[in-house]
mmCIF file of C-alpha atoms in Angstrom:
data_model
loop_
_atom_site.group_PDB
_atom_site.id
_atom_site.type_symbol
_atom_site.label_atom_id
_atom_site.label_comp_id
_atom_site.label_asym_id
_atom_site.label_seq_id
_atom_site.Cartn_x
_atom_site.Cartn_y
_atom_site.Cartn_z
ATOM 1 C CA MET S 7 0.000 0.000 0.000
ATOM 2 C CA ALA S 8 3.006 2.316 0.301
ATOM 3 C CA ASN S 9 2.845 3.484 -3.307
ATOM 4 C CA VAL S 10 -0.930 3.770 -3.596
ATOM 5 C CA LYS S 11 -1.249 7.546 -3.280
ATOM 6 C CA THR S 12 1.491 8.300 -5.810
ATOM 7 C CA ASN S 13 0.639 5.517 -8.232
ATOM 8 C CA LEU S 14 -3.115 4.997 -8.072
ATOM 9 C CA ASN S 15 -4.299 7.948 -10.167
ATOM 10 C CA PHE S 16 -1.040 8.636 -12.014
ATOM 11 C CA HIS S 17 -2.972 8.554 -15.298
ATOM 12 C CA GLN S 18 -4.953 11.679 -14.341
ATOM 13 C CA THR S 19 -7.807 11.175 -16.837
ATOM 14 C CA PHE S 20 -5.886 9.540 -19.691
ATOM 15 C CA SER S 21 -5.822 5.933 -20.874
ATOM 16 C CA PRO S 22 -2.624 4.530 -22.450
ATOM 17 C CA ASP S 23 -1.915 5.298 -26.085
ATOM 18 C CA ALA S 24 0.419 3.125 -28.192
ATOM 19 C CA ASN S 25 1.437 5.941 -30.555
ATOM 20 C CA ALA S 26 2.365 8.268 -27.703
ATOM 21 C CA ILE S 27 4.310 5.562 -25.876
ATOM 22 C CA SER S 28 6.116 4.728 -29.118
ATOM 23 C CA MET S 29 7.214 8.367 -29.458
ATOM 24 C CA LEU S 30 8.475 8.329 -25.875
ATOM 25 C CA LEU S 31 10.641 5.302 -26.710
ATOM 26 C CA SER S 32 12.357 7.431 -29.362
ATOM 27 C CA VAL S 33 12.933 10.200 -26.810
ATOM 28 C CA ALA S 34 14.290 7.655 -24.330
ATOM 29 C CA GLU S 35 16.737 6.386 -26.943
ATOM 30 C CA GLU S 36 18.380 9.827 -26.959
ATOM 31 C CA ARG S 37 19.158 9.663 -23.206
ATOM 32 C CA THR S 38 18.779 13.448 -22.938
ATOM 33 C CA ALA S 39 17.017 15.262 -20.089
ATOM 34 C CA TYR S 40 13.973 17.236 -21.217
ATOM 35 C CA SER S 41 11.210 19.144 -19.480
ATOM 36 C CA LYS S 42 7.685 17.917 -20.114
ATOM 37 C CA GLU S 43 7.174 20.967 -22.345
ATOM 38 C CA GLU S 44 10.229 20.033 -24.422
ATOM 39 C CA ILE S 45 9.002 16.434 -24.686
ATOM 40 C CA SER S 46 5.650 17.813 -25.821
ATOM 41 C CA ASP S 47 7.378 19.879 -28.535
ATOM 42 C CA ILE S 48 9.400 16.866 -29.722
ATOM 43 C CA THR S 49 6.570 14.335 -29.741
ATOM 44 C CA GLY S 50 3.423 16.395 -30.212
ATOM 45 C CA ILE S 51 1.961 14.891 -27.027
ATOM 46 C CA PRO S 52 -0.028 17.751 -25.449
ATOM 47 C CA THR S 53 0.836 19.072 -22.015
ATOM 48 C CA GLY S 54 0.055 22.063 -19.832
ATOM 49 C CA ALA S 55 1.324 23.830 -16.760
ATOM 50 C CA SER S 56 -0.470 21.612 -14.254
ATOM 51 C CA SER S 57 -1.676 18.648 -16.295
ATOM 52 C CA GLY S 58 -1.462 17.117 -19.763
ATOM 53 C CA LYS S 59 -0.632 13.782 -21.282
ATOM 54 C CA VAL S 60 3.188 13.757 -21.280
ATOM 55 C CA GLU S 61 3.763 12.706 -17.674
ATOM 56 C CA PRO S 62 0.921 10.139 -17.490
ATOM 57 C CA PHE S 63 2.217 8.504 -20.669
ATOM 58 C CA ILE S 64 5.768 8.478 -19.274
ATOM 59 C CA LYS S 65 4.408 6.604 -16.260
ATOM 60 C CA TYR S 66 2.470 4.173 -18.434
ATOM 61 C CA ALA S 67 5.666 3.397 -20.364
ATOM 62 C CA TYR S 68 7.519 2.980 -17.066
ATOM 63 C CA PHE S 69 4.908 0.635 -15.586
ATOM 64 C CA MET S 70 4.942 -1.350 -18.844
ATOM 65 C CA GLY S 71 8.652 -1.958 -18.242
ATOM 66 C CA LEU S 72 9.781 -0.070 -21.346
ATOM 67 C CA ILE S 73 11.617 2.950 -19.925
ATOM 68 C CA GLU S 74 13.362 4.305 -16.852
ATOM 69 C CA ASP S 75 12.707 7.890 -15.768
ATOM 70 C CA LYS S 76 15.135 9.953 -13.696
ATOM 71 C CA TYR S 77 13.337 13.174 -12.758
ATOM 72 C CA LYS S 78 15.476 16.065 -11.579
ATOM 73 C CA ASN S 79 15.177 19.846 -11.812
ATOM 74 C CA LYS S 80 11.809 19.496 -13.568
ATOM 75 C CA LYS S 81 13.381 17.454 -16.342
ATOM 76 C CA HIS S 82 12.846 13.822 -17.303
ATOM 77 C CA LEU S 83 15.922 11.810 -18.264
ATOM 78 C CA LEU S 84 14.307 8.878 -20.054
ATOM 79 C CA SER S 85 16.214 5.734 -21.014
ATOM 80 C CA LEU S 86 15.185 2.442 -22.563
ATOM 81 C CA THR S 87 15.149 -0.684 -20.439
ATOM 82 C CA PRO S 88 16.503 -3.885 -22.018
ATOM 83 C CA LEU S 89 12.884 -4.798 -22.779
ATOM 84 C CA GLY S 90 12.224 -1.337 -24.187
ATOM 85 C CA LYS S 91 15.197 -1.678 -26.539
ATOM 86 C CA GLU S 92 13.905 -5.011 -27.804
ATOM 87 C CA VAL S 93 10.363 -3.718 -28.286
ATOM 88 C CA LYS S 94 11.587 -0.611 -30.111
ATOM 89 C CA TYR S 95 13.750 -2.734 -32.405
ATOM 90 C CA GLN S 96 11.112 -5.363 -33.127
ATOM 91 C CA ASP S 97 7.872 -3.349 -33.103
ATOM 92 C CA GLU S 98 8.671 0.352 -32.880
ATOM 93 C CA THR S 99 5.065 1.537 -33.270
ATOM 94 C CA LEU S 100 3.662 -0.974 -30.747
ATOM 95 C CA GLN S 101 1.114 -2.331 -33.204
ATOM 96 C CA GLU S 102 1.600 -6.099 -32.905
ATOM 97 C CA LYS S 103 -0.910 -7.860 -30.677
ATOM 98 C CA ALA S 104 1.955 -9.681 -28.940
ATOM 99 C CA THR S 105 3.528 -6.337 -27.985
ATOM 100 C CA ILE S 106 0.227 -5.035 -26.636
ATOM 101 C CA TYR S 107 -0.167 -8.236 -24.612
ATOM 102 C CA LEU S 108 3.387 -7.851 -23.279
ATOM 103 C CA CYS S 109 2.723 -4.236 -22.257
ATOM 104 C CA HIS S 110 -0.526 -5.184 -20.527
ATOM 105 C CA SER S 111 1.076 -8.119 -18.719
ATOM 106 C CA ASN S 112 3.798 -5.835 -17.332
ATOM 107 C CA LEU S 113 1.232 -3.224 -16.326
ATOM 108 C CA VAL S 114 -0.617 -5.670 -14.040
ATOM 109 C CA LEU S 115 2.490 -6.955 -12.223
ATOM 110 C CA SER S 116 3.447 -5.898 -8.703
ATOM 111 C CA THR S 117 5.901 -3.397 -10.269
ATOM 112 C CA GLY S 118 3.185 -2.088 -12.580
ATOM 113 C CA ALA S 119 0.280 0.284 -11.998
ATOM 114 C CA THR S 120 -1.363 -0.100 -8.594
ATOM 115 C CA LEU S 121 -4.944 -0.174 -9.892
ATOM 116 C CA TRP S 122 -4.263 -2.701 -12.649
ATOM 117 C CA ASN S 123 -2.245 -4.892 -10.291
ATOM 118 C CA PHE S 124 -4.934 -4.920 -7.607
ATOM 119 C CA ILE S 125 -7.673 -5.800 -10.079
ATOM 120 C CA PHE S 126 -5.802 -8.676 -11.726
ATOM 121 C CA SER S 127 -4.014 -10.025 -8.657
ATOM 122 C CA SER S 128 -6.738 -9.595 -6.029
ATOM 123 C CA ILE S 129 -10.198 -8.778 -7.324
ATOM 124 C CA ILE S 130 -10.404 -11.412 -10.081
ATOM 125 C CA PRO S 131 -9.019 -14.263 -7.902
ATOM 126 C CA ARG S 132 -11.472 -13.352 -5.146
ATOM 127 C CA TYR S 133 -14.657 -12.565 -7.089
ATOM 128 C CA GLY S 134 -14.183 -14.411 -10.374
ATOM 129 C CA ASN S 135 -14.253 -13.201 -13.971
ATOM 130 C CA ASN S 136 -17.839 -11.863 -13.999
ATOM 131 C CA LEU S 137 -18.664 -9.161 -11.463
ATOM 132 C CA ARG S 138 -21.604 -6.879 -10.923
ATOM 133 C CA THR S 139 -20.394 -3.314 -11.310
ATOM 134 C CA THR S 140 -21.534 -2.474 -7.776
ATOM 135 C CA VAL S 141 -19.450 -5.338 -6.339
ATOM 136 C CA PHE S 142 -16.424 -4.227 -8.366
ATOM 137 C CA ILE S 143 -16.673 -0.618 -7.189
ATOM 138 C CA ASP S 144 -17.297 -1.642 -3.564
ATOM 139 C CA ALA S 145 -14.191 -3.852 -3.629
ATOM 140 C CA LEU S 146 -12.117 -0.877 -4.790
ATOM 141 C CA LYS S 147 -13.640 1.436 -2.175
ATOM 142 C CA ASN S 148 -12.969 -1.052 0.605
ATOM 143 C CA HIS S 149 -9.334 -1.461 -0.441
ATOM 144 C CA TYR S 150 -8.514 2.184 -1.184
ATOM 145 C CA LYS S 151 -10.173 3.721 1.843
ATOM 146 C CA GLY S 152 -10.405 7.487 1.594
ATOM 147 C CA ILE S 153 -8.960 7.606 -1.932
ATOM 148 C CA ASP S 154 -11.095 8.510 -4.927
ATOM 149 C CA VAL S 155 -10.386 5.933 -7.646
ATOM 150 C CA ASN S 156 -10.770 7.184 -11.203
ATOM 151 C CA LEU S 157 -11.859 4.136 -13.195
ATOM 152 C CA ALA S 158 -12.472 5.912 -16.488
ATOM 153 C CA PRO S 159 -8.916 5.470 -17.872
ATOM 154 C CA PHE S 160 -8.921 1.800 -16.876
ATOM 155 C CA ASN S 161 -12.247 1.179 -18.584
ATOM 156 C CA SER S 162 -11.424 3.138 -21.736
ATOM 157 C CA SER S 163 -8.034 1.445 -22.151
ATOM 158 C CA TYR S 164 -9.841 -1.745 -23.188
ATOM 159 C CA ASN S 165 -11.550 0.123 -26.003
ATOM 160 C CA GLY S 166 -8.253 1.769 -26.890
ATOM 161 C CA MET S 167 -4.696 0.448 -26.640
ATOM 162 C CA PHE S 168 -5.756 -2.935 -25.230
ATOM 163 C CA ARG S 169 -8.768 -3.413 -27.497
ATOM 164 C CA LYS S 170 -7.007 -6.088 -29.577
ATOM 165 C CA LEU S 171 -6.737 -8.311 -26.505
ATOM 166 C CA SER S 172 -10.509 -8.575 -25.916
ATOM 167 C CA ILE S 173 -10.039 -9.239 -22.215
ATOM 168 C CA VAL S 174 -12.370 -6.722 -20.519
ATOM 169 C CA LYS S 175 -15.973 -6.000 -21.424
ATOM 170 C CA ASN S 176 -18.052 -3.422 -19.585
ATOM 171 C CA THR S 177 -21.816 -3.066 -19.458
ATOM 172 C CA PRO S 178 -23.688 -0.647 -17.186
ATOM 173 C CA ASN S 179 -24.318 -3.425 -14.665
ATOM 174 C CA GLU S 180 -21.457 -5.868 -15.140
ATOM 175 C CA ILE S 181 -17.750 -6.100 -15.857
ATOM 176 C CA LYS S 182 -16.376 -9.236 -17.484
ATOM 177 C CA PHE S 183 -12.731 -10.307 -17.519
ATOM 178 C CA MET S 184 -12.110 -12.769 -20.324
ATOM 179 C CA ASN S 185 -9.160 -15.118 -20.594
ATOM 180 C CA THR S 186 -7.046 -15.303 -23.710
ATOM 181 C CA MET S 187 -6.283 -18.664 -25.274
ATOM 182 C CA TYR S 188 -2.811 -20.144 -24.825
ATOM 183 C CA LYS S 189 -0.669 -19.140 -27.816
ATOM 184 C CA GLU S 190 2.463 -21.128 -28.585
ATOM 185 C CA PRO S 191 4.240 -18.106 -30.173
ATOM 186 C CA TYR S 192 3.847 -16.229 -26.862
ATOM 187 C CA LEU S 193 5.913 -18.774 -24.927
ATOM 188 C CA TYR S 194 8.778 -16.398 -24.163
ATOM 189 C CA ILE S 195 6.362 -13.627 -23.188
ATOM 190 C CA TYR S 196 4.836 -16.026 -20.653
ATOM 191 C CA ALA S 197 8.301 -17.023 -19.470
ATOM 192 C CA TYR S 198 9.481 -13.406 -19.182
ATOM 193 C CA ILE S 199 6.426 -12.274 -17.210
ATOM 194 C CA ILE S 200 6.471 -15.284 -14.869
ATOM 195 C CA MET S 201 10.190 -14.919 -14.144
ATOM 196 C CA LYS S 202 9.899 -11.148 -13.681
ATOM 197 C CA GLU S 203 7.112 -11.454 -11.119
ATOM 198 C CA TRP S 204 8.938 -14.310 -9.394
ATOM 199 C CA GLU S 205 11.960 -12.010 -9.074
ATOM 200 C CA ASN S 206 9.739 -9.117 -7.914
ATOM 201 C CA LEU S 207 7.950 -11.063 -5.181
ATOM 202 C CA HIS S 208 10.636 -13.599 -4.216
ATOM 203 C CA GLU S 209 13.910 -11.813 -4.841
ATOM 204 C CA GLY S 210 16.914 -14.127 -4.742
ATOM 205 C CA VAL S 211 14.746 -17.236 -4.289
ATOM 206 C CA GLN S 212 15.280 -19.954 -6.890
ATOM 207 C CA GLU S 213 12.831 -22.499 -5.506
ATOM 208 C CA LEU S 214 9.127 -22.115 -4.741
ATOM 209 C CA THR S 215 6.467 -24.527 -3.567
ATOM 210 C CA SER S 216 3.466 -24.880 -5.854
ATOM 211 C CA ILE S 217 1.443 -23.032 -3.204
ATOM 212 C CA ASP S 218 3.739 -19.992 -3.377
ATOM 213 C CA LEU S 219 3.793 -20.149 -7.164
ATOM 214 C CA TYR S 220 0.012 -20.228 -7.533
ATOM 215 C CA ASN S 221 -0.371 -17.516 -4.893
ATOM 216 C CA MET S 222 1.373 -15.170 -7.325
ATOM 217 C CA ASN S 223 -1.840 -15.351 -9.403
ATOM 218 C CA MET S 224 0.110 -15.525 -12.634
ATOM 219 C CA ASP S 225 -2.776 -17.141 -14.496
ATOM 220 C CA ASN S 226 -4.906 -14.046 -13.886
ATOM 221 C CA LYS S 227 -2.049 -11.651 -14.615
ATOM 222 C CA LEU S 228 -1.460 -13.424 -17.944
ATOM 223 C CA CYS S 229 -5.219 -13.630 -18.587
ATOM 224 C CA LEU S 230 -4.987 -17.416 -18.890
ATOM 225 C CA SER S 231 -7.170 -20.165 -17.479
ATOM 226 C CA ARG S 232 -5.559 -22.269 -14.754
ATOM 227 C CA SER S 233 -5.337 -25.223 -17.161
ATOM 228 C CA ASP S 234 -3.576 -23.099 -19.781
ATOM 229 C CA PHE S 235 -1.215 -21.722 -17.137
ATOM 230 C CA ASP S 236 -0.371 -25.290 -16.092
ATOM 231 C CA LYS S 237 0.263 -26.025 -19.763
ATOM 232 C CA VAL S 238 2.724 -23.139 -19.834
ATOM 233 C CA LEU S 239 4.524 -24.558 -16.800
ATOM 234 C CA SER S 240 4.801 -27.967 -18.468
ATOM 235 C CA ILE S 241 6.290 -26.439 -21.613
ATOM 236 C CA LEU S 242 8.713 -24.306 -19.593
ATOM 237 C CA GLU S 243 9.820 -27.501 -17.882
ATOM 238 C CA ASN S 244 10.256 -29.292 -21.221
ATOM 239 C CA LYS S 245 12.321 -26.334 -22.492
ATOM 240 C CA GLY S 246 14.605 -26.464 -19.440
ATOM 241 C CA MET S 247 13.517 -23.105 -18.010
ATOM 242 C CA ILE S 248 12.149 -24.597 -14.811
ATOM 243 C CA LYS S 249 12.439 -27.941 -13.046
ATOM 244 C CA VAL S 250 9.491 -29.433 -11.187
ATOM 245 C CA GLU S 251 10.050 -31.791 -8.252
ATOM 246 C CA ARG S 252 6.724 -33.656 -8.346
ATOM 247 C CA LEU S 253 7.600 -36.239 -5.704
ATOM 248 C CA LEU S 254 7.371 -33.555 -3.028
ATOM 249 C CA THR S 255 4.066 -32.446 -1.520
ATOM 250 C CA PRO S 256 3.351 -29.696 -2.328
ATOM 251 C CA PHE S 257 5.449 -29.993 -5.464
ATOM 252 C CA VAL S 258 8.408 -27.653 -5.816
ATOM 253 C CA VAL S 259 9.415 -25.536 -8.824
ATOM 254 C CA LEU S 260 13.048 -24.582 -9.431
ATOM 255 C CA LYS S 261 13.763 -21.454 -11.483
ATOM 256 C CA LEU S 262 16.573 -22.061 -14.002
ATOM 257 C CA VAL S 263 16.491 -18.826 -16.048
ATOM 258 C CA SER S 264 16.017 -15.118 -15.360
ATOM 259 C CA ALA S 265 13.542 -12.670 -16.851
ATOM 260 C CA ASN S 266 16.389 -10.883 -18.633
ATOM 261 C CA ASP S 267 17.416 -14.166 -20.260
ATOM 262 C CA MET S 268 14.052 -14.200 -22.032
ATOM 263 C CA ILE S 269 14.059 -10.710 -23.548
ATOM 264 C CA GLU S 270 15.990 -11.456 -26.737
ATOM 265 C CA LYS S 271 13.801 -14.512 -27.333
ATOM 266 C CA ILE S 272 10.420 -12.828 -26.945
ATOM 267 C CA TYR S 273 9.936 -12.090 -30.656
ATOM 268 C CA SER S 274 11.805 -15.157 -31.928
ATOM 269 C CA THR S 275 8.633 -17.247 -32.073
ATOM 270 C CA ILE S 276 6.147 -14.509 -33.032
#
């Protein structure tokens, strides 16, 4: 909860935009410190004295794992992460569905955006994939006591940047979270996201019980059914990325690769 107040409504009123984030990757490649006004001039992303889209989009790109942002003297020194470099090289305009899925998967991790993480790691596991809107809003109010949660950018993102994924559908009375089907070409995306969250939540730990592994709620964060997530684990084991000790109860999973090991392979099967 420590980062809730600074992270929860970072988006102001804006949902993520692939074109804007793509332009920020080009700025980050320069590794030059710019004010938000200068970034606006370079990219055409509008900004103002007290609000605007530049800083929310910088934070989206950060929570998607694409850039680092060192803010000093009212200037942003943006730089590409190893993942950001790979995405810029392989899909500079962020148009491929696999890239959108990768960005979304990073956004819902524990290092991602607070609201997205809470919904996919807590609300869905507790209440299921189909919720009445009143239940959904009450769950948010109970968790973020005293904080006004702006849901509009979350909702509109699934008609915008994340529309291709078809994973959230809103009606006036209900919100539905829909799983994606397992996709063989996404294997290294699955591996990257699983290893990254493992490293986030269990830093320095190379061995987890199945209970600890499932408690990470990676199936929900990857928008997979539990059976498809188990299929991913089996394939990761066959590929030598994990080892499963099934004779133990609960069974134990050994981590044999890192998230960074997966980055250069992400697009190799897409």
